[in-house]
């Protein structure tokens, strides 16, 4: 035992010992970089009774870490072969297999030593034999190792330590990292949860500095958000995974974040497969999202969908050739060196393909870390195009100073560090473990120079029905509903609708209905209170424009028909239509159309008067004309034979004009009386709608004079319909009675339709419909009474002769006599 200990000390204290002379772990150079890689991992608790050195190769071998180890060697060789970076300067390295967080201090002391000794009490600084140290991978190991280098400001550039504690420059002044800290990973996970509306999640974390830091950051991130942490557990080597997974299922959590290192993730996933856990979404962090074996493991599809946060797969040119060349050489792997010097990985059985296809995670951080040191040294040595000033005595703190100022490009990435030594470059990929067993990139999250999140959900083949799975404790309340929290989790709640006069602001307070002010209103289930809006149909409204254009067209048609009738005044068609009465009817139809224009715009006293007055007054004249006209037709053909004196009195005293005049004056008197007592005036309809006020005109139908005006119109309409119906069998050219009957049917149908609509609808457009009903009433007479006569005058002049009309009358007389 004493001989073994002595041999260990000799290996640790002498840089030139033969045990690593030909080892891949060391290379001579003008300036030496240190490296710590956990090629082997010491899993579980390790107890020893004697002070023996740990033999790392006897523990768990990690191909991904070995790949990173080779990446450092490749990076240094590439730099040494470069003619532009550090010309005529060679970099050396001394790398150790750091398989334990607490039991690898001899390797650390060796990196810190100068001439085989560590002198902690010497006043002069910069004892380290290395100008910088690349590593370590885990946060726990870094927390143990990094403080030893901080006193002398030896740059420690980690390619994997993500704990946020390293951003504290007071504690870690010479620490930098090329891997993104946990806060960036947590931000990425948070964006992923929000994108798919997952707010009921479990968080499993490895119970060490890395995992606890991630857990703390996640809890802070989801605070005051809609995301709830349903279940959380720190994982240790002694964890009962079946019990944890059973609890996750009991909590009905469908999204599980596994914030662990790869070896712990393997245990979680393997246990999930064994326990037949199904239909879950597993979110992997960058430490294991690109795992090469797990996606291909039998049964992995059954556990659900695996999404991961990963570093982008950056291809590093020349690395594969380097590995093939390296494996072709004979490596020194002495059993004694492996046992005592801890610098032989004993991995001769590992092929070049095994190294190349290993998990590529954190390979670019290793590559960029080595290049960052090289560029910093390039500046310190004042290198030019062909050579560097080797006379400058380089101290680690000089390299640190330039490292902080790093600003160079490598593989299309601009490498920079922020004030905390964190990377000011790079991005994350979102990967999905597809059915082929590969980590397929489906999105990205870019940090620099701008923040950008993108995910192509169509590339993700979800488990089950291939729809985005949900993970919620309670279904989100509908709009206008307040939450009533149930239990300790704010994501578990019931819903209640906010009553009238209150509203819910889900952004500020989704749990309480807020009362509206007195000047505001809100319906049941409102999300805000508003002031009542005044509504009316403006002149610029499309419906108003169409109706007003229709009124103008009507006026134009009446004028055109009046001119046509005046030119053909003596013809039988015009005389049969009423002769001079035609001009009165056409003129009154034009005057009636004036009412249409006052149904639009904000109502005023004058608008309300003119909205009803022209139509009621002049339409009375129109109806009176059709009453007397239909009576005349019936009287000539049916009544005159039985009551000849009635026709003579009617003709002698101009009965038709008398009735028209009496109807006009009665209607005028009623309107004047009614308007004098209670004229129509603007009113605000607040009964039918709680959110708006519909402006209209109020007509007091309880007033006898006003109601009598409408009764008079109804009476004239009924009389006209009765007389016209009596003459339905008269000769065709004299059969204005049929035409009048049809016009009156259209008139009645129009107002029945309007009355029905007005009972069902009470919005602002009811006034536009009223104007449309008036216009339809006018067009019913204009088109169906006058237009056929215009057609005969213009296109069938043969029917507009005295002989044609007399022939029809004679035929009718013969028919009656028979």
PDB file of N, CA and C in Angstrom, residues 664-737:
ATOM      1  N   UNK A 664    -108.374  65.036 -47.426  1.00  0.00           N
ATOM      2  CA  UNK A 664    -107.159  65.832 -47.211  1.00  0.00           C
ATOM      3  C   UNK A 664    -107.315  66.767 -46.015  1.00  0.00           C
ATOM      4  N   UNK A 665    -108.468  67.466 -45.959  1.00  0.00           N
ATOM      5  CA  UNK A 665    -108.648  68.443 -44.874  1.00  0.00           C
ATOM      6  C   UNK A 665    -108.852  67.757 -43.521  1.00  0.00           C
ATOM      7  N   UNK A 666    -109.508  66.631 -43.540  1.00  0.00           N
ATOM      8  CA  UNK A 666    -109.671  65.918 -42.268  1.00  0.00           C
ATOM      9  C   UNK A 666    -108.303  65.469 -41.728  1.00  0.00           C
ATOM     10  N   UNK A 667    -107.501  64.927 -42.636  1.00  0.00           N
ATOM     11  CA  UNK A 667    -106.175  64.488 -42.204  1.00  0.00           C
ATOM     12  C   UNK A 667    -105.318  65.665 -41.764  1.00  0.00           C
ATOM     13  N   UNK A 668    -105.397  66.776 -42.492  1.00  0.00           N
ATOM     14  CA  UNK A 668    -104.621  67.965 -42.117  1.00  0.00           C
ATOM     15  C   UNK A 668    -105.049  68.472 -40.752  1.00  0.00           C
ATOM     16  N   UNK A 669    -106.361  68.474 -40.490  1.00  0.00           N
ATOM     17  CA  UNK A 669    -106.858  68.948 -39.202  1.00  0.00           C
ATOM     18  C   UNK A 669    -106.395  68.045 -38.065  1.00  0.00           C
ATOM     19  N   UNK A 670    -106.471  66.736 -38.313  1.00  0.00           N
ATOM     20  CA  UNK A 670    -106.022  65.797 -37.280  1.00  0.00           C
ATOM     21  C   UNK A 670    -104.532  65.966 -36.978  1.00  0.00           C
ATOM     22  N   UNK A 671    -103.732  66.123 -38.027  1.00  0.00           N
ATOM     23  CA  UNK A 671    -102.303  66.272 -37.823  1.00  0.00           C
ATOM     24  C   UNK A 671    -101.955  67.573 -37.111  1.00  0.00           C
ATOM     25  N   UNK A 672    -102.621  68.655 -37.492  1.00  0.00           N
ATOM     26  CA  UNK A 672    -102.358  69.948 -36.848  1.00  0.00           C
ATOM     27  C   UNK A 672    -102.738  69.893 -35.369  1.00  0.00           C
ATOM     28  N   UNK A 673    -103.886  69.274 -35.107  1.00  0.00           N
ATOM     29  CA  UNK A 673    -104.340  69.169 -33.711  1.00  0.00           C
ATOM     30  C   UNK A 673    -103.375  68.323 -32.884  1.00  0.00           C
ATOM     31  N   UNK A 674    -103.030  67.180 -33.451  1.00  0.00           N
ATOM     32  CA  UNK A 674    -102.138  66.278 -32.721  1.00  0.00           C
ATOM     33  C   UNK A 674    -100.753  66.879 -32.506  1.00  0.00           C
ATOM     34  N   UNK A 675    -100.212  67.526 -33.539  1.00  0.00           N
ATOM     35  CA  UNK A 675     -98.879  68.123 -33.413  1.00  0.00           C
ATOM     36  C   UNK A 675     -98.879  69.321 -32.479  1.00  0.00           C
ATOM     37  N   UNK A 676    -100.015  69.976 -32.373  1.00  0.00           N
ATOM     38  CA  UNK A 676    -100.102  71.124 -31.460  1.00  0.00           C
ATOM     39  C   UNK A 676    -100.108  70.667 -30.010  1.00  0.00           C
ATOM     40  N   UNK A 677    -100.778  69.546 -29.771  1.00  0.00           N
ATOM     41  CA  UNK A 677    -100.881  69.052 -28.400  1.00  0.00           C
ATOM     42  C   UNK A 677     -99.610  68.300 -27.989  1.00  0.00           C
ATOM     43  N   UNK A 678     -99.235  67.354 -28.812  1.00  0.00           N
ATOM     44  CA  UNK A 678     -98.072  66.508 -28.483  1.00  0.00           C
ATOM     45  C   UNK A 678     -97.317  66.197 -29.767  1.00  0.00           C
ATOM     46  N   UNK A 679     -96.466  67.110 -30.204  1.00  0.00           N
ATOM     47  CA  UNK A 679     -95.735  66.866 -31.458  1.00  0.00           C
ATOM     48  C   UNK A 679     -94.717  65.727 -31.284  1.00  0.00           C
ATOM     49  N   UNK A 680     -94.394  65.016 -32.364  1.00  0.00           N
ATOM     50  CA  UNK A 680     -93.335  64.010 -32.273  1.00  0.00           C
ATOM     51  C   UNK A 680     -92.019  64.661 -31.852  1.00  0.00           C
ATOM     52  N   UNK A 681     -91.290  63.989 -31.014  1.00  0.00           N
ATOM     53  CA  UNK A 681     -90.043  64.537 -30.505  1.00  0.00           C
ATOM     54  C   UNK A 681     -89.013  63.411 -30.337  1.00  0.00           C
ATOM     55  N   UNK A 682     -87.750  63.785 -30.292  1.00  0.00           N
ATOM     56  CA  UNK A 682     -86.709  62.750 -30.128  1.00  0.00           C
ATOM     57  C   UNK A 682     -86.847  62.041 -28.784  1.00  0.00           C
ATOM     58  N   UNK A 683     -86.528  60.765 -28.776  1.00  0.00           N
ATOM     59  CA  UNK A 683     -86.544  60.010 -27.530  1.00  0.00           C
ATOM     60  C   UNK A 683     -85.397  58.998 -27.543  1.00  0.00           C
ATOM     61  N   UNK A 684     -85.023  58.593 -26.342  1.00  0.00           N
ATOM     62  CA  UNK A 684     -83.926  57.639 -26.179  1.00  0.00           C
ATOM     63  C   UNK A 684     -84.493  56.316 -25.694  1.00  0.00           C
ATOM     64  N   UNK A 685     -84.319  55.288 -26.515  1.00  0.00           N
ATOM     65  CA  UNK A 685     -84.827  53.963 -26.177  1.00  0.00           C
ATOM     66  C   UNK A 685     -83.775  53.220 -25.350  1.00  0.00           C
ATOM     67  N   UNK A 686     -84.041  53.119 -24.066  1.00  0.00           N
ATOM     68  CA  UNK A 686     -83.114  52.421 -23.160  1.00  0.00           C
ATOM     69  C   UNK A 686     -83.693  51.116 -22.638  1.00  0.00           C
ATOM     70  N   UNK A 687     -84.877  50.773 -23.142  1.00  0.00           N
ATOM     71  CA  UNK A 687     -85.561  49.597 -22.590  1.00  0.00           C
ATOM     72  C   UNK A 687     -85.020  48.295 -23.168  1.00  0.00           C
ATOM     73  N   UNK A 688     -84.831  48.272 -24.469  1.00  0.00           N
ATOM     74  CA  UNK A 688     -84.517  47.007 -25.132  1.00  0.00           C
ATOM     75  C   UNK A 688     -83.048  46.626 -25.024  1.00  0.00           C
ATOM     76  N   UNK A 689     -82.187  47.612 -24.918  1.00  0.00           N
ATOM     77  CA  UNK A 689     -80.751  47.330 -24.897  1.00  0.00           C
ATOM     78  C   UNK A 689     -80.127  48.012 -23.689  1.00  0.00           C
ATOM     79  N   UNK A 690     -79.316  47.241 -22.984  1.00  0.00           N
ATOM     80  CA  UNK A 690     -78.647  47.817 -21.816  1.00  0.00           C
ATOM     81  C   UNK A 690     -77.323  48.474 -22.185  1.00  0.00           C
ATOM     82  N   UNK A 691     -76.804  48.160 -23.368  1.00  0.00           N
ATOM     83  CA  UNK A 691     -75.490  48.662 -23.738  1.00  0.00           C
ATOM     84  C   UNK A 691     -75.540  49.895 -24.627  1.00  0.00           C
ATOM     85  N   UNK A 692     -76.687  50.115 -25.278  1.00  0.00           N
ATOM     86  CA  UNK A 692     -76.785  51.250 -26.196  1.00  0.00           C
ATOM     87  C   UNK A 692     -78.086  51.998 -25.952  1.00  0.00           C
ATOM     88  N   UNK A 693     -78.128  53.221 -26.478  1.00  0.00           N
ATOM     89  CA  UNK A 693     -79.343  54.038 -26.479  1.00  0.00           C
ATOM     90  C   UNK A 693     -79.688  54.300 -27.938  1.00  0.00           C
ATOM     91  N   UNK A 694     -80.827  53.794 -28.362  1.00  0.00           N
ATOM     92  CA  UNK A 694     -81.269  53.978 -29.739  1.00  0.00           C
ATOM     93  C   UNK A 694     -82.094  55.250 -29.808  1.00  0.00           C
ATOM     94  N   UNK A 695     -81.614  56.197 -30.612  1.00  0.00           N
ATOM     95  CA  UNK A 695     -82.320  57.465 -30.771  1.00  0.00           C
ATOM     96  C   UNK A 695     -83.400  57.323 -31.828  1.00  0.00           C
ATOM     97  N   UNK A 696     -84.587  57.814 -31.519  1.00  0.00           N
ATOM     98  CA  UNK A 696     -85.703  57.764 -32.466  1.00  0.00           C
ATOM     99  C   UNK A 696     -86.648  58.915 -32.228  1.00  0.00           C
ATOM    100  N   UNK A 697     -87.844  58.824 -32.785  1.00  0.00           N
ATOM    101  CA  UNK A 697     -88.878  59.848 -32.612  1.00  0.00           C
ATOM    102  C   UNK A 697     -90.091  59.213 -31.959  1.00  0.00           C
ATOM    103  N   UNK A 698     -90.599  59.893 -30.971  1.00  0.00           N
ATOM    104  CA  UNK A 698     -91.720  59.379 -30.195  1.00  0.00           C
ATOM    105  C   UNK A 698     -93.027  59.959 -30.720  1.00  0.00           C
ATOM    106  N   UNK A 699     -93.965  59.077 -31.034  1.00  0.00           N
ATOM    107  CA  UNK A 699     -95.311  59.490 -31.459  1.00  0.00           C
ATOM    108  C   UNK A 699     -96.295  59.006 -30.411  1.00  0.00           C
ATOM    109  N   UNK A 700     -97.075  59.931 -29.887  1.00  0.00           N
ATOM    110  CA  UNK A 700     -98.031  59.605 -28.832  1.00  0.00           C
ATOM    111  C   UNK A 700     -99.299  59.039 -29.460  1.00  0.00           C
ATOM    112  N   UNK A 701     -99.351  57.709 -29.556  1.00  0.00           N
ATOM    113  CA  UNK A 701    -100.519  57.081 -30.169  1.00  0.00           C
ATOM    114  C   UNK A 701    -101.728  57.076 -29.243  1.00  0.00           C
ATOM    115  N   UNK A 702    -101.513  57.421 -27.965  1.00  0.00           N
ATOM    116  CA  UNK A 702    -102.652  57.512 -27.048  1.00  0.00           C
ATOM    117  C   UNK A 702    -103.478  58.771 -27.292  1.00  0.00           C
ATOM    118  N   UNK A 703    -102.861  59.727 -27.980  1.00  0.00           N
ATOM    119  CA  UNK A 703    -103.583  60.955 -28.316  1.00  0.00           C
ATOM    120  C   UNK A 703    -104.592  60.658 -29.426  1.00  0.00           C
ATOM    121  N   UNK A 704    -105.858  61.066 -29.231  1.00  0.00           N
ATOM    122  CA  UNK A 704    -106.925  60.717 -30.175  1.00  0.00           C
ATOM    123  C   UNK A 704    -106.667  61.271 -31.558  1.00  0.00           C
ATOM    124  N   UNK A 705    -106.169  62.486 -31.627  1.00  0.00           N
ATOM    125  CA  UNK A 705    -105.926  63.093 -32.937  1.00  0.00           C
ATOM    126  C   UNK A 705    -104.868  62.314 -33.709  1.00  0.00           C
ATOM    127  N   UNK A 706    -103.849  61.899 -33.027  1.00  0.00           N
ATOM    128  CA  UNK A 706    -102.768  61.154 -33.691  1.00  0.00           C
ATOM    129  C   UNK A 706    -103.238  59.775 -34.107  1.00  0.00           C
ATOM    130  N   UNK A 707    -103.923  59.106 -33.211  1.00  0.00           N
ATOM    131  CA  UNK A 707    -104.420  57.771 -33.553  1.00  0.00           C
ATOM    132  C   UNK A 707    -105.462  57.845 -34.652  1.00  0.00           C
ATOM    133  N   UNK A 708    -106.231  58.919 -34.691  1.00  0.00           N
ATOM    134  CA  UNK A 708    -107.251  59.071 -35.732  1.00  0.00           C
ATOM    135  C   UNK A 708    -106.624  59.229 -37.106  1.00  0.00           C
ATOM    136  N   UNK A 709    -105.408  59.823 -37.161  1.00  0.00           N
ATOM    137  CA  UNK A 709    -104.724  59.975 -38.442  1.00  0.00           C
ATOM    138  C   UNK A 709    -104.406  58.616 -39.053  1.00  0.00           C
ATOM    139  N   UNK A 710    -103.941  57.718 -38.228  1.00  0.00           N
ATOM    140  CA  UNK A 710    -103.638  56.374 -38.714  1.00  0.00           C
ATOM    141  C   UNK A 710    -104.924  55.595 -39.024  1.00  0.00           C
ATOM    142  N   UNK A 711    -105.981  55.862 -38.240  1.00  0.00           N
ATOM    143  CA  UNK A 711    -107.265  55.197 -38.507  1.00  0.00           C
ATOM    144  C   UNK A 711    -107.821  55.633 -39.849  1.00  0.00           C
ATOM    145  N   UNK A 712    -107.684  56.914 -40.156  1.00  0.00           N
ATOM    146  CA  UNK A 712    -108.168  57.433 -41.433  1.00  0.00           C
ATOM    147  C   UNK A 712    -107.454  56.748 -42.597  1.00  0.00           C
ATOM    148  N   UNK A 713    -106.156  56.586 -42.482  1.00  0.00           N
ATOM    149  CA  UNK A 713    -105.413  55.895 -43.534  1.00  0.00           C
ATOM    150  C   UNK A 713    -105.888  54.452 -43.680  1.00  0.00           C
ATOM    151  N   UNK A 714    -106.137  53.811 -42.564  1.00  0.00           N
ATOM    152  CA  UNK A 714    -106.598  52.423 -42.608  1.00  0.00           C
ATOM    153  C   UNK A 714    -107.970  52.311 -43.255  1.00  0.00           C
ATOM    154  N   UNK A 715    -108.860  53.250 -42.937  1.00  0.00           N
ATOM    155  CA  UNK A 715    -110.208  53.239 -43.519  1.00  0.00           C
ATOM    156  C   UNK A 715    -110.155  53.430 -45.024  1.00  0.00           C
ATOM    157  N   UNK A 716    -109.366  54.408 -45.481  1.00  0.00           N
ATOM    158  CA  UNK A 716    -109.234  54.652 -46.913  1.00  0.00           C
ATOM    159  C   UNK A 716    -108.646  53.432 -47.619  1.00  0.00           C
ATOM    160  N   UNK A 717    -107.714  52.810 -46.995  1.00  0.00           N
ATOM    161  CA  UNK A 717    -107.105  51.616 -47.588  1.00  0.00           C
ATOM    162  C   UNK A 717    -108.127  50.495 -47.714  1.00  0.00           C
ATOM    163  N   UNK A 718    -108.939  50.302 -46.693  1.00  0.00           N
ATOM    164  CA  UNK A 718    -109.953  49.244 -46.723  1.00  0.00           C
ATOM    165  C   UNK A 718    -111.016  49.524 -47.779  1.00  0.00           C
ATOM    166  N   UNK A 719    -111.499  50.777 -47.855  1.00  0.00           N
ATOM    167  CA  UNK A 719    -112.501  51.141 -48.855  1.00  0.00           C
ATOM    168  C   UNK A 719    -111.972  50.932 -50.271  1.00  0.00           C
ATOM    169  N   UNK A 720    -110.739  51.356 -50.485  1.00  0.00           N
ATOM    170  CA  UNK A 720    -110.134  51.186 -51.799  1.00  0.00           C
ATOM    171  C   UNK A 720    -110.026  49.714 -52.155  1.00  0.00           C
ATOM    172  N   UNK A 721    -109.670  48.916 -51.169  1.00  0.00           N
ATOM    173  CA  UNK A 721    -109.533  47.474 -51.428  1.00  0.00           C
ATOM    174  C   UNK A 721    -110.890  46.849 -51.746  1.00  0.00           C
ATOM    175  N   UNK A 722    -111.939  47.271 -51.014  1.00  0.00           N
ATOM    176  CA  UNK A 722    -113.285  46.708 -51.242  1.00  0.00           C
ATOM    177  C   UNK A 722    -113.781  47.048 -52.633  1.00  0.00           C
ATOM    178  N   UNK A 723    -113.696  48.350 -53.008  1.00  0.00           N
ATOM    179  CA  UNK A 723    -114.194  48.771 -54.324  1.00  0.00           C
ATOM    180  C   UNK A 723    -113.389  48.132 -55.453  1.00  0.00           C
ATOM    181  N   UNK A 724    -112.083  48.068 -55.274  1.00  0.00           N
ATOM    182  CA  UNK A 724    -111.260  47.496 -56.336  1.00  0.00           C
ATOM    183  C   UNK A 724    -111.504  46.001 -56.484  1.00  0.00           C
ATOM    184  N   UNK A 725    -111.775  45.326 -55.361  1.00  0.00           N
ATOM    185  CA  UNK A 725    -112.044  43.890 -55.444  1.00  0.00           C
ATOM    186  C   UNK A 725    -113.374  43.624 -56.141  1.00  0.00           C
ATOM    187  N   UNK A 726    -114.336  44.527 -55.981  1.00  0.00           N
ATOM    188  CA  UNK A 726    -115.629  44.382 -56.646  1.00  0.00           C
ATOM    189  C   UNK A 726    -115.492  44.462 -58.164  1.00  0.00           C
ATOM    190  N   UNK A 727    -114.448  45.134 -58.650  1.00  0.00           N
ATOM    191  CA  UNK A 727    -114.280  45.300 -60.092  1.00  0.00           C
ATOM    192  C   UNK A 727    -113.227  44.396 -60.684  1.00  0.00           C
ATOM    193  N   UNK A 728    -112.989  43.245 -60.031  1.00  0.00           N
ATOM    194  CA  UNK A 728    -111.912  42.372 -60.504  1.00  0.00           C
ATOM    195  C   UNK A 728    -112.193  41.715 -61.843  1.00  0.00           C
ATOM    196  N   UNK A 729    -113.520  41.659 -62.287  1.00  0.00           N
ATOM    197  CA  UNK A 729    -113.889  40.984 -63.541  1.00  0.00           C
ATOM    198  C   UNK A 729    -114.195  41.943 -64.678  1.00  0.00           C
ATOM    199  N   UNK A 730    -113.758  43.183 -64.541  1.00  0.00           N
ATOM    200  CA  UNK A 730    -114.045  44.183 -65.574  1.00  0.00           C
ATOM    201  C   UNK A 730    -113.141  43.979 -66.777  1.00  0.00           C
ATOM    202  N   UNK A 731    -113.439  44.649 -67.926  1.00  0.00           N
ATOM    203  CA  UNK A 731    -112.582  44.512 -69.115  1.00  0.00           C
ATOM    204  C   UNK A 731    -111.125  44.816 -68.789  1.00  0.00           C
ATOM    205  N   UNK A 732    -110.228  44.169 -69.530  1.00  0.00           N
ATOM    206  CA  UNK A 732    -108.800  44.231 -69.214  1.00  0.00           C
ATOM    207  C   UNK A 732    -108.269  45.647 -69.216  1.00  0.00           C
ATOM    208  N   UNK A 733    -108.538  46.399 -70.293  1.00  0.00           N
ATOM    209  CA  UNK A 733    -107.966  47.748 -70.374  1.00  0.00           C
ATOM    210  C   UNK A 733    -108.631  48.720 -69.424  1.00  0.00           C
ATOM    211  N   UNK A 734    -109.831  48.370 -68.963  1.00  0.00           N
ATOM    212  CA  UNK A 734    -110.469  49.225 -67.984  1.00  0.00           C
ATOM    213  C   UNK A 734    -110.365  48.634 -66.579  1.00  0.00           C
ATOM    214  N   UNK A 735    -109.578  47.627 -66.489  1.00  0.00           N
ATOM    215  CA  UNK A 735    -109.519  46.933 -65.213  1.00  0.00           C
ATOM    216  C   UNK A 735    -108.425  47.484 -64.327  1.00  0.00           C
ATOM    217  N   UNK A 736    -108.506  48.784 -64.013  1.00  0.00           N
ATOM    218  CA  UNK A 736    -107.606  49.352 -63.008  1.00  0.00           C
ATOM    219  C   UNK A 736    -107.877  48.770 -61.633  1.00  0.00           C
ATOM    220  N   UNK A 737    -109.063  48.203 -61.476  1.00  0.00           N
ATOM    221  CA  UNK A 737    -109.440  47.647 -60.178  1.00  0.00           C
ATOM    222  C   UNK A 737    -108.507  46.510 -59.782  1.00  0.00           C
TER     223      UNK A 737
END
